[in-house]
Short mmCIF file of C-alpha atoms in Angstrom, two decimals:
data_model
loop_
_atom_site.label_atom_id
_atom_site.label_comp_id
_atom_site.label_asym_id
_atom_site.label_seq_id
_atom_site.Cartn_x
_atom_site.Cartn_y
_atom_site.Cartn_z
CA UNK P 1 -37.25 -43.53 9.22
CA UNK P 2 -35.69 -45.92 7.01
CA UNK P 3 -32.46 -44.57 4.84
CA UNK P 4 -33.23 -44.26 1.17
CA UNK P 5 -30.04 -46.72 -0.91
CA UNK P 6 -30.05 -45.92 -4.94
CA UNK P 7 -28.29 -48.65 -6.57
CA UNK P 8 -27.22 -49.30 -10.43
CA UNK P 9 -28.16 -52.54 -11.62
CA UNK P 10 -27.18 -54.70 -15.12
CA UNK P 11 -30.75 -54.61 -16.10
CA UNK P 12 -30.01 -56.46 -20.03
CA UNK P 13 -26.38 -57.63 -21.42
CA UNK P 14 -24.76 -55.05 -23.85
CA UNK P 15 -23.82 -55.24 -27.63
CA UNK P 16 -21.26 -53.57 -28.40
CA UNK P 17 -21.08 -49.98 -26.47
CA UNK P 18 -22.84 -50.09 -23.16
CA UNK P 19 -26.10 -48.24 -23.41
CA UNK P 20 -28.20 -46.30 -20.61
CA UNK P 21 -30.98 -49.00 -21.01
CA UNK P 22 -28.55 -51.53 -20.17
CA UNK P 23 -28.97 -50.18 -16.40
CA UNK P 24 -31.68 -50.17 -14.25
CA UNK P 25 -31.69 -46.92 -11.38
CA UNK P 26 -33.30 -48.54 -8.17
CA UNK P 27 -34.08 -47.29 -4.74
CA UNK P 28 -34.62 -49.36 -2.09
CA UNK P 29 -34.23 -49.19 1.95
CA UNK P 30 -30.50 -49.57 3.47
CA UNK P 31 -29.80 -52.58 5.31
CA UNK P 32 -28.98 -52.27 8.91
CA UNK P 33 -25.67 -54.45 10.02
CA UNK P 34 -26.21 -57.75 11.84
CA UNK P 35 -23.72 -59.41 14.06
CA UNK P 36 -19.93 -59.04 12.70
CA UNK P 37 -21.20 -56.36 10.20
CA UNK P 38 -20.59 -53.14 9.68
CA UNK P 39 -23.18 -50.41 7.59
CA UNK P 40 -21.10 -47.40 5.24
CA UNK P 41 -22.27 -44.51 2.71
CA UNK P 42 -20.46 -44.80 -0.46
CA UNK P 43 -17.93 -41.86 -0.82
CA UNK P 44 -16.15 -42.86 -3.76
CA UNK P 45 -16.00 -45.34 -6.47
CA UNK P 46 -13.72 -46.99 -8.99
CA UNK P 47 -14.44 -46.87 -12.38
CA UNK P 48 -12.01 -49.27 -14.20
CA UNK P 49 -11.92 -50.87 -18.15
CA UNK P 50 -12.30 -54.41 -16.37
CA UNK P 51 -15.92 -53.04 -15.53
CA UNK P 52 -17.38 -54.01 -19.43
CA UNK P 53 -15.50 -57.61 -19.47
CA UNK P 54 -17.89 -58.15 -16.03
CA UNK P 55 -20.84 -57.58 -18.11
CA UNK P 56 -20.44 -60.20 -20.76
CA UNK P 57 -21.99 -63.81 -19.80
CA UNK P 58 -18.71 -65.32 -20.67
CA UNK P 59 -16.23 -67.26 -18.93
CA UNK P 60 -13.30 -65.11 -17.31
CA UNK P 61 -11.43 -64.52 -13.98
CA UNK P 62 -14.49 -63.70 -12.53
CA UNK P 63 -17.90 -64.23 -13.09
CA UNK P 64 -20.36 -61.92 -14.98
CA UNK P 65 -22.34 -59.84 -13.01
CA UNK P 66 -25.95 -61.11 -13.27
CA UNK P 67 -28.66 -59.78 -14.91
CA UNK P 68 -30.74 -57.46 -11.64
CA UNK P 69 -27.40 -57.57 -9.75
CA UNK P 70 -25.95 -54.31 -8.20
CA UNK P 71 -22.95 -53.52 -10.86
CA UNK P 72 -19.72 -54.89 -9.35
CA UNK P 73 -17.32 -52.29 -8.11
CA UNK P 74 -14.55 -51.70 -5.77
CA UNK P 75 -15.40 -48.36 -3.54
CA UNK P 76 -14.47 -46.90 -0.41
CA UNK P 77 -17.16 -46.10 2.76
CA UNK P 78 -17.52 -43.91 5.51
CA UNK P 79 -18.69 -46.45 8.08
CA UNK P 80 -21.70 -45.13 9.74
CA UNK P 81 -22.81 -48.30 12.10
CA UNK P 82 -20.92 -51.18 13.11
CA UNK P 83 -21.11 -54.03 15.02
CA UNK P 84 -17.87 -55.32 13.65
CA UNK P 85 -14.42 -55.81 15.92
CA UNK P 86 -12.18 -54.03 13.94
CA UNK P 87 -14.49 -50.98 12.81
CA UNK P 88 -15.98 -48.27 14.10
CA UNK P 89 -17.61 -45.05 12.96
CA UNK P 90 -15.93 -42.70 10.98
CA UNK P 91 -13.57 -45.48 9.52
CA UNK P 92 -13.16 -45.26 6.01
CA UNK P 93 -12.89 -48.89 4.15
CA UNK P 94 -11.87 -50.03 0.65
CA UNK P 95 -13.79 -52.98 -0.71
CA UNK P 96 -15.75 -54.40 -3.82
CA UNK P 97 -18.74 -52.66 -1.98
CA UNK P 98 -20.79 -51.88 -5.52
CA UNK P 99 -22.25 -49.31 -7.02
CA UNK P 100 -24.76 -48.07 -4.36
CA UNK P 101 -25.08 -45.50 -2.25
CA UNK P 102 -25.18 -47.81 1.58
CA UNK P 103 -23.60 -50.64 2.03
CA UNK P 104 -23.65 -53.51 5.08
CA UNK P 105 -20.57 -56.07 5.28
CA UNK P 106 -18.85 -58.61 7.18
CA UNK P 107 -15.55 -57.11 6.45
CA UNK P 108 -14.34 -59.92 4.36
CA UNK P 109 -11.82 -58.63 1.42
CA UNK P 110 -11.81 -55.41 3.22
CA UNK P 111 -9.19 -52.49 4.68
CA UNK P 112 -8.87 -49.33 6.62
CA UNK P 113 -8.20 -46.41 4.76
CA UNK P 114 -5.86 -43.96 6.66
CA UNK P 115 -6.51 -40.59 5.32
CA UNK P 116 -3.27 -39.12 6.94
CA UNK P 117 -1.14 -40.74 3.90
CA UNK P 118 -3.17 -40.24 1.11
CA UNK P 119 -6.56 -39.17 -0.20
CA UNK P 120 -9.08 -41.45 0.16
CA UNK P 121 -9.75 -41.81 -3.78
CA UNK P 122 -5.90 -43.02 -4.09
CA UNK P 123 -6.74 -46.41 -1.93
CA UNK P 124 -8.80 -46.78 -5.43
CA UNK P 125 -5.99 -46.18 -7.90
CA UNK P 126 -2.30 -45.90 -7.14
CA UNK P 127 -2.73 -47.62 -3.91
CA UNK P 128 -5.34 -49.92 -5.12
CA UNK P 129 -5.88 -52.63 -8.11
CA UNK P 130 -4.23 -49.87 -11.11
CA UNK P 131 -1.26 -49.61 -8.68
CA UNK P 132 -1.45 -53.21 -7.98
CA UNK P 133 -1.60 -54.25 -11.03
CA UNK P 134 1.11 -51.64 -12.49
CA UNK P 135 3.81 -52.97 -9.74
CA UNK P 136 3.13 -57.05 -10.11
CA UNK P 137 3.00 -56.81 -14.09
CA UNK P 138 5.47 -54.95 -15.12
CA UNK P 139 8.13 -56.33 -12.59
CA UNK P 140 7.44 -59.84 -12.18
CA UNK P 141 5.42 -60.62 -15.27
CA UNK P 142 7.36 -58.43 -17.21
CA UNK P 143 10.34 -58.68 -15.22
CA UNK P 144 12.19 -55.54 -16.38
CA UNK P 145 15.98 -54.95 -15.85
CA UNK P 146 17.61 -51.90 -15.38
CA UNK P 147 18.10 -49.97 -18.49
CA UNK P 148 15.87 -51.48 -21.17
CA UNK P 149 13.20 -50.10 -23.14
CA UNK P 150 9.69 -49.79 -21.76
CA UNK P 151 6.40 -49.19 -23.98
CA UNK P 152 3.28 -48.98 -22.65
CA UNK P 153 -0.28 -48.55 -24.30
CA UNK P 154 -3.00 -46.50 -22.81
CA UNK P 155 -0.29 -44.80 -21.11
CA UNK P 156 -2.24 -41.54 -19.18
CA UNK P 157 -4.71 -44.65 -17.80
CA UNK P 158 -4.73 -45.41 -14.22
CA UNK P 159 -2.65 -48.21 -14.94
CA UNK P 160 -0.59 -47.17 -18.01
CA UNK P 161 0.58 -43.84 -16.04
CA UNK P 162 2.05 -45.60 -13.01
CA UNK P 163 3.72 -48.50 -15.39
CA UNK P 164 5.62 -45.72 -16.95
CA UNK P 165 6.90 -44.06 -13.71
CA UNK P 166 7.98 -47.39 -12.29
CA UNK P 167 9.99 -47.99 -15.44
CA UNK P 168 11.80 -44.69 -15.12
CA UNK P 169 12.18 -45.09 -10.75
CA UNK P 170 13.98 -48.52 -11.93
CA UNK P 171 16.55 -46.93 -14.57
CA UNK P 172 14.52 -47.37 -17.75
CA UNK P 173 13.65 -45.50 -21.02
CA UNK P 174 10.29 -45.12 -20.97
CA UNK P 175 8.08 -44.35 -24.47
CA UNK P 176 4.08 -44.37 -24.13
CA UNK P 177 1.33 -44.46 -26.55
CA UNK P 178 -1.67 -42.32 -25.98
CA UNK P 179 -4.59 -40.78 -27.69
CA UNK P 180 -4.15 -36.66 -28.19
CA UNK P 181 -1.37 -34.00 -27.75
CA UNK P 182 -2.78 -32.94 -24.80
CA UNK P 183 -1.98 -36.35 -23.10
CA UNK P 184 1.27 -36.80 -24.25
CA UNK P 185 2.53 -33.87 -23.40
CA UNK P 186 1.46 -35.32 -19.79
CA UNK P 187 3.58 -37.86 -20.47
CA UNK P 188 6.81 -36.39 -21.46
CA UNK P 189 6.03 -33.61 -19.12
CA UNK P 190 4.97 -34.15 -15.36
CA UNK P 191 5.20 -37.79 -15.60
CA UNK P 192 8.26 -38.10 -17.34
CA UNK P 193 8.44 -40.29 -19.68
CA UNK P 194 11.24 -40.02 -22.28
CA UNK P 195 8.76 -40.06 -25.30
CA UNK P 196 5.24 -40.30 -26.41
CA UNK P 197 3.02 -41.60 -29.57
CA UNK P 198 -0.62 -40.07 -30.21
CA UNK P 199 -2.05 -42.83 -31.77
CA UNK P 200 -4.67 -40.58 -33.06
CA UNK P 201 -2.36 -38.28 -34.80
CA UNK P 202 0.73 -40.10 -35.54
CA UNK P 203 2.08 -43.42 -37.49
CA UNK P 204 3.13 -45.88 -34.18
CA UNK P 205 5.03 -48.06 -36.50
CA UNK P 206 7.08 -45.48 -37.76
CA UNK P 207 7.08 -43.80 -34.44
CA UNK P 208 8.51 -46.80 -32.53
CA UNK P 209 10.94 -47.17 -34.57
CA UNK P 210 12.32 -43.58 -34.14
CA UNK P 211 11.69 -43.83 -30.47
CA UNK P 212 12.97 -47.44 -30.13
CA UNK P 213 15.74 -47.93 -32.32
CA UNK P 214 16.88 -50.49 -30.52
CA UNK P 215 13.63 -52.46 -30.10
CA UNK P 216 11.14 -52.95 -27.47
CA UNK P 217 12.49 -54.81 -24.07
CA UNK P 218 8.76 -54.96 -22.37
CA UNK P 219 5.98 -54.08 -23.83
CA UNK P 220 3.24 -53.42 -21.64
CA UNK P 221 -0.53 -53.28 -23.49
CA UNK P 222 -3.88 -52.37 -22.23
CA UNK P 223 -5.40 -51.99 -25.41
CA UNK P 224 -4.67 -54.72 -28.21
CA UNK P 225 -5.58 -54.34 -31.80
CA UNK P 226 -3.34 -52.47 -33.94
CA UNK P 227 -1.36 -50.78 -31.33
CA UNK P 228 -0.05 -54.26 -30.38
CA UNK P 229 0.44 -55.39 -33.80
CA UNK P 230 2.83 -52.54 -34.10
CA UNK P 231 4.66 -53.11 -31.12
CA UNK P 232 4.90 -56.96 -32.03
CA UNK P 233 6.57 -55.45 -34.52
CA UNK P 234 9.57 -53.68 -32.91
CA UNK P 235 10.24 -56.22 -30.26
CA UNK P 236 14.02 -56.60 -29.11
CA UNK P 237 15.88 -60.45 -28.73
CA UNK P 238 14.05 -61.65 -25.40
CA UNK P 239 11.42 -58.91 -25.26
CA UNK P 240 8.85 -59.62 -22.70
CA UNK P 241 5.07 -58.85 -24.08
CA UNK P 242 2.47 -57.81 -20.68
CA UNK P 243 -0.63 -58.61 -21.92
CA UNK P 244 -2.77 -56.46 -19.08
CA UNK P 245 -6.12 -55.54 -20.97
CA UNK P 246 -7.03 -54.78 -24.75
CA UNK P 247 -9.84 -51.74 -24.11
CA UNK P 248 -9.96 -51.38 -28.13
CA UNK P 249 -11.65 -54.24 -28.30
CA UNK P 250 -14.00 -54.33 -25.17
CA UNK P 251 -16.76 -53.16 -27.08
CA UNK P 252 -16.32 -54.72 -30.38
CA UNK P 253 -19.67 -56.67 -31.99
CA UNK P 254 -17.68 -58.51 -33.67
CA UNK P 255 -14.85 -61.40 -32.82
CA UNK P 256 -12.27 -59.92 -30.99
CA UNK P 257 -8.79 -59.46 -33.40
CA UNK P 258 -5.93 -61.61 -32.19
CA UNK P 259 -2.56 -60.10 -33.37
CA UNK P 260 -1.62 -60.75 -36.87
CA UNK P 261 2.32 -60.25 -35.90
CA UNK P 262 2.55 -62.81 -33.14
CA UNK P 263 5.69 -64.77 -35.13
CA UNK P 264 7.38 -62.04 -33.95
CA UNK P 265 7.62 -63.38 -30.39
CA UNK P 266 9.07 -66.39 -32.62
CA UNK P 267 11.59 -64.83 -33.98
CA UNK P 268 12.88 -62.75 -31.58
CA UNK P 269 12.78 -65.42 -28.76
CA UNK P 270 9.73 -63.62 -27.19
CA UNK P 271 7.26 -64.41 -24.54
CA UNK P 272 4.02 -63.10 -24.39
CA UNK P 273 2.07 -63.44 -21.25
CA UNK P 274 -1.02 -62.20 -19.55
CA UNK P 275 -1.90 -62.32 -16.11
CA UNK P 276 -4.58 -61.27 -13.72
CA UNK P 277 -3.35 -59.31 -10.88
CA UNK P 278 -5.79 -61.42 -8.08
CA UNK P 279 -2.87 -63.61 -8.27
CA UNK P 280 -0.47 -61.63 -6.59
CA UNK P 281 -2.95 -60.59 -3.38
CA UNK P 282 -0.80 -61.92 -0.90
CA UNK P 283 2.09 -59.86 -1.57
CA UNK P 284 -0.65 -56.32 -1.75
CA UNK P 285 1.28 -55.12 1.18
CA UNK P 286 4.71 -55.27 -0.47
CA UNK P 287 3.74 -53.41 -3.41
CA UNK P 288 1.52 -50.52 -0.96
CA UNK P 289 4.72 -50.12 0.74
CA UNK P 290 7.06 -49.27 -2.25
CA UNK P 291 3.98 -47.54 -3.78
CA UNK P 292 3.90 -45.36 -0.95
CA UNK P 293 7.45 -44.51 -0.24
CA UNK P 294 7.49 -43.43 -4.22
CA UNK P 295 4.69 -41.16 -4.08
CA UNK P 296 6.18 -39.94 -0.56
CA UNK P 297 9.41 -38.88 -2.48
CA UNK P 298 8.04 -37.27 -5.83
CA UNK P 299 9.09 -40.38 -8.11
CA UNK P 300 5.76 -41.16 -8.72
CA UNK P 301 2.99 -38.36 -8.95
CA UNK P 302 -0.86 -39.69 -8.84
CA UNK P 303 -2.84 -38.64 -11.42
CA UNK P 304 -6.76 -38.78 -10.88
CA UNK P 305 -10.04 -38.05 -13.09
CA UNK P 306 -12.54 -37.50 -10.09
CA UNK P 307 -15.60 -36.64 -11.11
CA UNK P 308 -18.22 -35.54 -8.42
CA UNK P 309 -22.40 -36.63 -8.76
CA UNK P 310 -24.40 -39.42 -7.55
CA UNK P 311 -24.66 -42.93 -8.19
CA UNK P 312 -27.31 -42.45 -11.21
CA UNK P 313 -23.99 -40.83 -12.63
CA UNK P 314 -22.20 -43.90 -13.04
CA UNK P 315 -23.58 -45.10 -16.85
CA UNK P 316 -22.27 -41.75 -18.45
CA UNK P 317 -18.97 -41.79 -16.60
CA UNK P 318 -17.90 -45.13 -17.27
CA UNK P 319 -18.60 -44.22 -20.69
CA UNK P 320 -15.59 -41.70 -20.12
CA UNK P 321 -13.41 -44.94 -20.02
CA UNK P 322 -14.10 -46.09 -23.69
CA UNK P 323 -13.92 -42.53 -25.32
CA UNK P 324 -10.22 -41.49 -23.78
CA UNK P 325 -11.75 -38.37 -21.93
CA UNK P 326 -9.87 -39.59 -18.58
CA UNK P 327 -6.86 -38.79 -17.62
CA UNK P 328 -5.06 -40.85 -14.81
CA UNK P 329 -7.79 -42.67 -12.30
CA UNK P 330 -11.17 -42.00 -13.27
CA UNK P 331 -13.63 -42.33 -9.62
CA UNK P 332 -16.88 -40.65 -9.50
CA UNK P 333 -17.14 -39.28 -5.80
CA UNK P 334 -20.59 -39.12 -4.14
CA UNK P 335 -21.85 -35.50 -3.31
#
């Protein structure tokens, strides 16, 4: 009897938020591997702020995902057939598989999870494009020395939490901005940061410059608007400015808002630079490696949302994403 495969595909391009009739819930029959492939059941997958930039028919690193496509995502599989060299059954693999519940590849952009270092859901996050992406921007885009001033936005993200614990494993002060008491007190708390702003409840202006008196070194931003203004703001002589993502403006009908205080980076000999962390894939390895010996020691603890449904559950938790009600990694594992 054929296998039953629910997928979630971009059924119409969304304005603004992403609404449930922007998907389409399908059910089809799972492919069975050819030659050189390999057939897996989706265990987990990655839900990431990237995910809504996909959607727009615009040009960007990538391109969109098409209109009756399976929605893009990275996801790891419990391999159930293969006629593939280096995989057998029982393997667990981390690829851009999709959001689907089967899956049949040629192995091509894919790896081996081994379970006996860390939990499957990590090769998503820490171990994956957050941690990836945390490593490569803040230390060679942002190119931090010893001792200066780190501030990062979106801070209790998957990306935003790890940036912050690098900081502090290389000798920095470490201040992030984040949206309720609850998560800052994560912050300041398990993850250790030295301070942290609740954009929600406090003045950031004001409270960089109590927290940074001596100005911003790297600033590190996953969420744009005003929250970069202000740290445009505070910057030190030969501050470096990460521009990673700008989620405050993902959904916005509207133009997106460039910063209004960008003659800051003028005037304080500044650079301001974004970057796309596909660049750095053939150095993945160097960065799992540190990654791992980090989280191996307690420098670096990995904080994950998991969230546990089926695929039909993916609209509602991406949703998660946009409204700040993750903390850390948010994956949705399949039960």
């Amino acid at each position: 009897m054929p296998t039953p495969n629910r997928q979630i595909r971009l059924a119409a391009r969304p304005v603004g938020e992403v609404a449930p009739t922007d998907w389409e819930h399908v059910e089809g029959e799972a492919a069975v591997p050819g030659e050189g492939e390999f057939a897996g059941r989706t265990r987990f997958v990655s839900l990431d702020p990237a995910m809504r930039g996909w959607l727009d028919d615009r040009p960007s690193y990538l391109p969109p995902v098409g209109i009756g496509e399976v929605m893009r995502a990275g996801s790891v599989v419990e391999v159930t057939a293969s006629n593939h060299p280096r995989y057998q059954v029982g393997d667990l693999v981390v690829g851009t598989f999709g959001v689907q519940e089967h899956v049949v590849s040629d192995g091509r952009g894919t790896v081996r999870v081994d379970p006996s270092l860390a939990s499957p859901s990590t090769y998503l996050g820490a171990l994956g494009m957050p941690g990836m992406t945390a490593y490569f921007g803040l230390l060679d885009v942002g190119a931090l020395k010893e001792g200066e001033t780190v501030v990062v936005s979106g801070a209790a993200g998957a990306v935003g939490s790890l940036v912050g614990q690098i900081a502090k494993v290389k000798g920095c002060r470490v201040v992030g901005i984040a949206g309720g008491p609850e998560k800052c007190a994560l912050l300041t708390g398990e993850l250790g940061f030295d301070a942290a702003i609740d954009y929600r409840g406090e003045d950031v202006r004001k409270a960089l410059r109590t927290h940074c008196p001596d100005g911003i070194d790297v600033y590190f931003d996953n969420v744009g608007g005003d929250v970069l203004d202000a740290a445009l703001a505070r910057l030190a002589m030969h501050a470096r400015v990460v521009i990673c993502g700008a989620i405050s403006q993902y959904n916005a009908e509207s133009k997106v808002e460039g910063p209004s205080n960008y003659l800051s980076l003028l005037v304080r000999r500044a650079r301001m630079e974004g970057f796309v962390v596909f660049d750095y894939a053939s150095r993945y390895k160097e960065a799992a490696a540190e990654l791992a010996g980090w989280i191996g020691e307690g420098r670096i603890t990995v904080k994950e949302h998991v969230v546990r449904g089926t695929v039909d559950d993916f609209p509602a938790t991406l949703q998660m994403l946009f409204r700040g009600e993750n903390v850390g990694k948010l994956v949705l594992e399949l039960v």
